[in-house]
Coordinates of C-alpha atoms in Angstrom, one line a residue:
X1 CA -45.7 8.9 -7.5
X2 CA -44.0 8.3 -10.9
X3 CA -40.6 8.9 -8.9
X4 CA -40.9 6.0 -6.3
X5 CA -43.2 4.1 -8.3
X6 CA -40.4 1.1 -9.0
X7 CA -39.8 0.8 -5.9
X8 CA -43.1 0.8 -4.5
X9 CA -44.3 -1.9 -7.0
X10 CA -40.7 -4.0 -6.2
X11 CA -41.6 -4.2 -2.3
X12 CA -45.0 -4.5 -3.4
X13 CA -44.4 -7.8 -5.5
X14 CA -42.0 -9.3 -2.7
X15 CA -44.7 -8.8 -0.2
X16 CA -43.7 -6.4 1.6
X17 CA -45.1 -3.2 3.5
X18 CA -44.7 0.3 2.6
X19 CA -46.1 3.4 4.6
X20 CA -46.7 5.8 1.1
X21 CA -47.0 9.5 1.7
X22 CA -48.3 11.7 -1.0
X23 CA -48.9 15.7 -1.5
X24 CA -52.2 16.1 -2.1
X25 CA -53.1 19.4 -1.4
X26 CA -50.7 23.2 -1.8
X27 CA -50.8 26.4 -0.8
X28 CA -48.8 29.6 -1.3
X29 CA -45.2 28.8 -2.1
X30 CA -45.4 25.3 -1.4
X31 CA -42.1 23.1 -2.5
X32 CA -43.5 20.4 -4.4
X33 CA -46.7 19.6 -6.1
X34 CA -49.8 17.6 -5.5
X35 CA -48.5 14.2 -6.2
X36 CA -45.4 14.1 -4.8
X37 CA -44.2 11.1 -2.9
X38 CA -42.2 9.5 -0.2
X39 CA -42.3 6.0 0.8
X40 CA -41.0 4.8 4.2
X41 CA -40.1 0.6 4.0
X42 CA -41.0 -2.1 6.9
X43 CA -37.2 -2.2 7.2
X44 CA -36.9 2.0 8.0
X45 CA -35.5 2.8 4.5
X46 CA -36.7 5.9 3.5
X47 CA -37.3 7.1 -0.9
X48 CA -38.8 10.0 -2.1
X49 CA -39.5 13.4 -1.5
X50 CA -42.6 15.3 -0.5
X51 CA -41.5 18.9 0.9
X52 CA -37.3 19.0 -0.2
X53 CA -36.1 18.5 2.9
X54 CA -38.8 20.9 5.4
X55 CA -40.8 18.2 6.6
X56 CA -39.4 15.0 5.3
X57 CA -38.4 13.8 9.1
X58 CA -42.2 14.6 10.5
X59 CA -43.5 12.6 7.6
X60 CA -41.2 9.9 8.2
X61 CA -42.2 9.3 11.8
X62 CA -46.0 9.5 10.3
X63 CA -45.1 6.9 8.0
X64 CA -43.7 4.5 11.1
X65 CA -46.8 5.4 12.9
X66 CA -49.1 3.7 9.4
X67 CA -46.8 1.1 9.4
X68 CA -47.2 0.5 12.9
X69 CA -51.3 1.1 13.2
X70 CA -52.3 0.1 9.5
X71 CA -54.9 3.5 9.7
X72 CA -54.2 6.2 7.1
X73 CA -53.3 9.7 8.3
X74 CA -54.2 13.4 6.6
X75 CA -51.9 15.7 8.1
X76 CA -51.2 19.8 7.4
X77 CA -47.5 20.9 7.6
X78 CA -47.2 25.1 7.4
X79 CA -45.1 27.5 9.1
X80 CA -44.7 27.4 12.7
X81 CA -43.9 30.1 14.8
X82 CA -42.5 28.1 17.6
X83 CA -40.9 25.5 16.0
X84 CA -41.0 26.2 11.6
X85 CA -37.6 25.1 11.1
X86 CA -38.3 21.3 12.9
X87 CA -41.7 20.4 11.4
X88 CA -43.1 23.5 9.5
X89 CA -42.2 25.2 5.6
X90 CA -40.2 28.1 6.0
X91 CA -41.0 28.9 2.8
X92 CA -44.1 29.8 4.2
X93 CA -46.4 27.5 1.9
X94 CA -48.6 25.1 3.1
X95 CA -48.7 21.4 2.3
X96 CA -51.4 18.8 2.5
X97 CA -49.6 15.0 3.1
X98 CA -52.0 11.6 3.5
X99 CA -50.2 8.7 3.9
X100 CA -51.4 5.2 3.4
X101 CA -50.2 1.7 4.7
X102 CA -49.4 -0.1 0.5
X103 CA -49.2 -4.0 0.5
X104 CA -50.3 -6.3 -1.3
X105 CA -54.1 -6.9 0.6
X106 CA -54.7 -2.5 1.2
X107 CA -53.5 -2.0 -2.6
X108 CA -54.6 -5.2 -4.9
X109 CA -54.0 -3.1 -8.2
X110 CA -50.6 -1.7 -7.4
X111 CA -49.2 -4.4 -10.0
X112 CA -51.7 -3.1 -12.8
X113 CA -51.5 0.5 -12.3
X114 CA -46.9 0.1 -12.5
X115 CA -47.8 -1.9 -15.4
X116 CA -49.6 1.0 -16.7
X117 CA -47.5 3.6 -16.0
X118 CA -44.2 1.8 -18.0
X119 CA -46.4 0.8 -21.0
X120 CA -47.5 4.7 -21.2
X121 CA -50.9 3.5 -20.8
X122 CA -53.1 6.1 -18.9
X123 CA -54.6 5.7 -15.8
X124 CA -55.6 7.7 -12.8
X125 CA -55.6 6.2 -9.1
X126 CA -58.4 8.5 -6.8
X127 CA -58.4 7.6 -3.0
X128 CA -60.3 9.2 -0.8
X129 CA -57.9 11.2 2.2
X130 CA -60.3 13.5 3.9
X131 CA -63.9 11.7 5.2
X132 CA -65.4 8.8 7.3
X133 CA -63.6 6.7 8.8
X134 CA -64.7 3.6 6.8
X135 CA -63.8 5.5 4.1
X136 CA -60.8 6.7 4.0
X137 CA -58.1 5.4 2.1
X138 CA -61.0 3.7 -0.1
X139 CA -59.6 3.8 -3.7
X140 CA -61.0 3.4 -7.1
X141 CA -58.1 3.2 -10.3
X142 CA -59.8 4.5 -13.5
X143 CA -58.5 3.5 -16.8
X144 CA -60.4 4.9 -20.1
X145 CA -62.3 1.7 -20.7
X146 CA -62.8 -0.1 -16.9
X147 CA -62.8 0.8 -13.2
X148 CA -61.3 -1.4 -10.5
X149 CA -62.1 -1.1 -6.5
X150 CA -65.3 0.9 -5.0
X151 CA -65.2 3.4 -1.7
X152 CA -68.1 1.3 -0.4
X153 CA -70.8 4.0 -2.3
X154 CA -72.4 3.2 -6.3
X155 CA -73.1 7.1 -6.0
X156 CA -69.8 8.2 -5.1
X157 CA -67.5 5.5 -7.4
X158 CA -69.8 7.2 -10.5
X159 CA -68.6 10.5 -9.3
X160 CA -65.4 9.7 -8.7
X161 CA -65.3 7.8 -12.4
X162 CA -66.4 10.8 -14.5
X163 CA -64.1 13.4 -13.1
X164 CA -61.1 11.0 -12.5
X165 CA -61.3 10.4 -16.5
X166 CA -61.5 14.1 -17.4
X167 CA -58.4 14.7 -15.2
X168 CA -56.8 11.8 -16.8
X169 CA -57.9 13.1 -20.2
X170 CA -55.8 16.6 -19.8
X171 CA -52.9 14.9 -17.8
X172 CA -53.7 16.5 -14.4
X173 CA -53.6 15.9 -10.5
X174 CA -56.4 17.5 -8.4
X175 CA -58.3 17.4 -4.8
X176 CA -61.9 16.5 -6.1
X177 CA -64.8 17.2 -3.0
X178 CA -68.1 15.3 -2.6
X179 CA -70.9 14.8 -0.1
X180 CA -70.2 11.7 2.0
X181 CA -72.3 9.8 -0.8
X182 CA -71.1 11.3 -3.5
X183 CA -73.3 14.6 -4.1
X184 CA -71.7 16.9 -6.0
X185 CA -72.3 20.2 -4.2
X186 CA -71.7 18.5 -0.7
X187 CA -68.6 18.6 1.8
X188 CA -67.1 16.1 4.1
X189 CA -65.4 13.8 1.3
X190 CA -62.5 14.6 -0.5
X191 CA -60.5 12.2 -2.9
X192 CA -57.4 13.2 -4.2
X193 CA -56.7 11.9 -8.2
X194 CA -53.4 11.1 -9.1
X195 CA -53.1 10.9 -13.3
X196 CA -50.8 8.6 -14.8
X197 CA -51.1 9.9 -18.2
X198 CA -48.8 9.4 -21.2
X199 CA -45.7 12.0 -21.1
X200 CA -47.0 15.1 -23.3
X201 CA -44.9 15.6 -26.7
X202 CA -42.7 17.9 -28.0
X203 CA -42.6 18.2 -31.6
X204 CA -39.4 20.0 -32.9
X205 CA -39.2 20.5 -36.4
X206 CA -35.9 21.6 -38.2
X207 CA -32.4 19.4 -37.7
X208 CA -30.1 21.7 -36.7
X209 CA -28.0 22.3 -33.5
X210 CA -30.2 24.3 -31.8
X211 CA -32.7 21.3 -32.0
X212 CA -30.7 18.8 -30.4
X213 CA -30.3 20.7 -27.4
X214 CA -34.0 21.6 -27.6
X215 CA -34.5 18.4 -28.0
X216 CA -32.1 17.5 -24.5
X217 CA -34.0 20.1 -22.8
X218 CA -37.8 18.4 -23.4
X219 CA -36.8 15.2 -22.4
X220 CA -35.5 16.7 -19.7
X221 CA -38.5 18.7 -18.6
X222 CA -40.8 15.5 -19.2
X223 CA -41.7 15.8 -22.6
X224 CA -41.9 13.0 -24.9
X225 CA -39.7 14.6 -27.7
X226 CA -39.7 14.2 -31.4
X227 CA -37.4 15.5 -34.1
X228 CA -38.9 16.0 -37.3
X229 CA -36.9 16.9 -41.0
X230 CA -37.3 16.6 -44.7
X231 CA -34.2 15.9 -44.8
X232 CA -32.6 12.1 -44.0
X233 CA -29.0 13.3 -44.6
X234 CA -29.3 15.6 -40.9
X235 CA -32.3 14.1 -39.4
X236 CA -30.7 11.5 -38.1
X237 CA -30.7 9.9 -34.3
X238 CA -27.2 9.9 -33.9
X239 CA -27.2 13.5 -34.2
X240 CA -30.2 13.6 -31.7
X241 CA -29.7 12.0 -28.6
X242 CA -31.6 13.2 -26.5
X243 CA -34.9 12.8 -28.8
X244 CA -37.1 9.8 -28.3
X245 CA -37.8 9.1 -32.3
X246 CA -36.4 10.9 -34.9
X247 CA -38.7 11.2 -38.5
X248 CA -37.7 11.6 -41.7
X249 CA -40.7 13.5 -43.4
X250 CA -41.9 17.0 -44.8
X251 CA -43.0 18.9 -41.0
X252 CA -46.3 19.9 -42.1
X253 CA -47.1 16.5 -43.4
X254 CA -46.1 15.0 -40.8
X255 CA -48.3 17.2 -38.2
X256 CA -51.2 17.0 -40.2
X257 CA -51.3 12.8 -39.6
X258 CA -50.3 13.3 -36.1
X259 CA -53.3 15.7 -35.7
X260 CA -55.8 13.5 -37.6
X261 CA -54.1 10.3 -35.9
X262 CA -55.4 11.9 -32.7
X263 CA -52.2 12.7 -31.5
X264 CA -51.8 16.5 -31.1
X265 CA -53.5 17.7 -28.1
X266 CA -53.6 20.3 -25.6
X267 CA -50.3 19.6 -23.7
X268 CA -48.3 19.0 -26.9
X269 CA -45.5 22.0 -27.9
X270 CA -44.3 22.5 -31.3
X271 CA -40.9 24.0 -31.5
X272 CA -40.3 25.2 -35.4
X273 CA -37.0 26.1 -35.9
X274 CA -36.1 25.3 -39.5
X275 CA -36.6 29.4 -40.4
X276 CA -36.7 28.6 -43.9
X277 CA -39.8 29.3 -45.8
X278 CA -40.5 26.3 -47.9
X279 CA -40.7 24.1 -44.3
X280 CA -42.0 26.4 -42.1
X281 CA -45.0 28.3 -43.7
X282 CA -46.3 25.5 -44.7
X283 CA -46.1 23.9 -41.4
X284 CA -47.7 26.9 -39.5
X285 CA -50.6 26.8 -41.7
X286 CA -51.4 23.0 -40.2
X287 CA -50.0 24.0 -36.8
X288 CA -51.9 27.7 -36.1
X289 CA -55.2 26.3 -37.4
X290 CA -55.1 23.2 -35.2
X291 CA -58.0 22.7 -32.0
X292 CA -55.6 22.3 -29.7
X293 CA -52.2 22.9 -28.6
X294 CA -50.0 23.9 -25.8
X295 CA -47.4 25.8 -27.1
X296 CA -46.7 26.4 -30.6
X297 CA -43.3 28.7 -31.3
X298 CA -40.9 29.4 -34.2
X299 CA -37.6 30.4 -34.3
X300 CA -36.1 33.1 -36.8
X301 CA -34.5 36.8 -36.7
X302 CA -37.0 40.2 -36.9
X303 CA -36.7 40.0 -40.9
X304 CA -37.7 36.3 -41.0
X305 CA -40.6 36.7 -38.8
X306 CA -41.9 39.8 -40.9
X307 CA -41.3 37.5 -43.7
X308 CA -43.4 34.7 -42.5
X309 CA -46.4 36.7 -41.2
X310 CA -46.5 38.0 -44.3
X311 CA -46.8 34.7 -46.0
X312 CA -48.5 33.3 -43.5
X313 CA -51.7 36.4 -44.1
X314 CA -51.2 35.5 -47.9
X315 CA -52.4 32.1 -46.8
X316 CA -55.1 32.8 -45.1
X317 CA -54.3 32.6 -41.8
X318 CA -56.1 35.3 -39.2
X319 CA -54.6 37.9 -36.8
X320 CA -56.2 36.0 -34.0
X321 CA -54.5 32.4 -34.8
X322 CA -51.3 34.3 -35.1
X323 CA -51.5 35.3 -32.3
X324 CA -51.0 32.0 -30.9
X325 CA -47.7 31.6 -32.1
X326 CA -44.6 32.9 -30.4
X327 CA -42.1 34.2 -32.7
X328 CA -39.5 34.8 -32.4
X329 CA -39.3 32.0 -30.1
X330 CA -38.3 32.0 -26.5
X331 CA -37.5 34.5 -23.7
X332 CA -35.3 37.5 -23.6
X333 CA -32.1 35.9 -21.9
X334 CA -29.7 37.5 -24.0
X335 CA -29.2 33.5 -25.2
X336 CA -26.5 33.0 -27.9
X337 CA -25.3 29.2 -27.5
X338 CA -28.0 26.1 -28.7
X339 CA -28.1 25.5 -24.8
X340 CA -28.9 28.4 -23.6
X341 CA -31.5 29.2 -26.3
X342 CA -32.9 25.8 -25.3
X343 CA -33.1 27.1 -22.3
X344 CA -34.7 30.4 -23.2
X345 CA -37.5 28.1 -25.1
X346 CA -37.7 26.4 -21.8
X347 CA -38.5 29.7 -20.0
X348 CA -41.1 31.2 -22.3
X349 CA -42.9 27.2 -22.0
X350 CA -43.2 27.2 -18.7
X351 CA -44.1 30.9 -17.9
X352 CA -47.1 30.3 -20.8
X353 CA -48.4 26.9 -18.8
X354 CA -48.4 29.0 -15.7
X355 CA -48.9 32.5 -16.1
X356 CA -46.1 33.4 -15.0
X357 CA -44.4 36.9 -15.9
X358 CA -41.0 36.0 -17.3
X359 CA -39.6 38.4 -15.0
X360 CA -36.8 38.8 -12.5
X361 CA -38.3 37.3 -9.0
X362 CA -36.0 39.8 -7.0
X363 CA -38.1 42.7 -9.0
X364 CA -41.4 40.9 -8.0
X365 CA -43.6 41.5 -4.4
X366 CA -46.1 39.2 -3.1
X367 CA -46.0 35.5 -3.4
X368 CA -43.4 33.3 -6.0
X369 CA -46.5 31.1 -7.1
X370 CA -49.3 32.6 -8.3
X371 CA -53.0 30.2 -8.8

């Protein structure tokens, strides 16, 4: 919802009405991910995205019918023999949309939870889609130290509480199912939790001009991105556009109080690519013995990287936290520019979050996404 969120909360503040239709369920090789959004204004305006074009029109009309009716809607979109092309995925996914009537009386927190979301301040919104009647559309928002609305059940709002904040905790969207009172191992109650939590980081150490179009490349992908250097005559943030702070400090000091200041955590990437021995072994020592981290890679040619594990064994550090590190960083794209071995750092990122194979898709059978 991040990407209609303004929007939303500017119709919201003027009073106005807003049908709000949100992927909350995917299958197969669905086109966008649980959370997605497209609203549909009082005045037939139409922001947002939920499918990329497959079954934006159906939803729309869905969205006139809320607006219309005031009752929420779940509805299934998939392919369709007779007629795939008009309201089905021809991608052959399958795609879950609820869609909600949002004013200022269904939605009394909408102002709170926007205010959240620009101050970086985490919180997760959990409304129930699939269920009763007099329960759907129910909503509780979750923040770390309060909760605000109720689906109408103590039993199910404590439920919905605990596993909204460990969502929120690792930064993640999910379908959560209950008994209609909130038993755990019961059916007939879904809610679907929508985190709002801080960006993750990316921490790339060395000032060089492969790190400022690193650097691009995180903020691009979401990340939060910092630039970190010894050295204030390069590490600079005129250098580094594209970086959200740029710090002047020796990398692995600088990791270790980011670590014990809480935060380093399991979505954060480190991208070392100073390949000089006096910043960097020092700095994978903090960074491979750390609890938690996403992605932790450092750049360098075959003879530096023999180099470093060497150093880094002298030090102490095992075979098995090594083996968390990729080095030499990135995927084989035959990259030789700063932008395309950004790109290439990109690649082995995202393949690591999600399994995937770093492979050709042409040379691949069976589905593109794989759970």
């Amino acid at each position: 919802m991040r990407d209609v969120l303004a929007k939303l909360d500017e119709w919201w503040s003027k009073g106005d009405t807003a049908a709000l239709a949100t992927v909350v369920g995917t299958y197969s090789s669905a086109p966008r991910q649980p959370g997605a959004s497209m609203l549909v204004g009082s005045e037939g305006e139409a922001v947002g995205s939920v499918s990329g074009g497959c079954v934006e029109g159906a939803v729309y009309e869905l969205g006139q019918q809320v607006l219309a009716d005031g009752r929420p809607l779940f509805q299934r979109y998939g392919v369709s023999d007779d007629d795939a092309f008009a309201v089905g995925l021809t991608c052959g996914g399958i795609i879950d949309i609820f869609v909600e009537k949002v004013d200022p009386e269904s939605y009394e927190q909408l102002g709170r939870v926007a205010e959240a979301v620009r101050g970086e301040s985490p919180v997760a919104v959990a409304t129930v889609v699939v269920g009763p009647a007099e329960r759907l559309g129910k909503r509780l928002v979750v923040w770390p130290d309060r909760v605000e609305g109720s689906t109408g059940s103590g039993r199910l709002d404590d439920a919905i509480r605990d596993d909204a904040r460990g969502l929120l905790d690792v930064g993640r969207n999910a379908m959560v199912t209950y008994g209609v009172d909130g038993q755990r191992r019961g059916e007939g109650l879904s809610v679907f939790v929508e985190s709002f939590a801080p960006p993750p980081r990316m921490i790339v150490f060395g000032a060089i001009d492969f790190a400022a179009a690193v650097a691009r490349i995180g903020n691009f992908l979401g990340f939060r991105v910092t630039v970190c250097d010894a050295r204030p005559v390069f590490a600079t943030a005129s250098r580094f556009p594209g970086a959200n702070e740029v710090i002047v400090e020796w990398p692995h000091r600088y990791l270790a109080a980011e670590s014990e200041a809480g935060r380093i955590d399991a979505r954060t990437a480190l991208c070392v690519l100073t390949h000089d021995p006096k910043f960097d072994v020092p700095l994978l020592e903090v960074a491979l013995r750390l609890p938690e981290v996403g992605y932790i890679g450092a750049m360098g040619s075959r003879r530096t990287h023999d180099d470093r594990l060497e150093r880094l064994r002298e030090r102490g550090i095992t075979e098995a936290e090594i083996a968390r590190m990729s080095s030499p960083i990135g995927l084989d794209l035959g990259a030789r520019t700063p932008e395309e071995t950004a790109v290439s750092i990109a690649a082995e990122m995202i393949a690591q979050h999600w399994g995937g194979a770093g492979v050709r898709l042409a040379e691949r059978e069976g589905p593109i996404h794989v759970t």
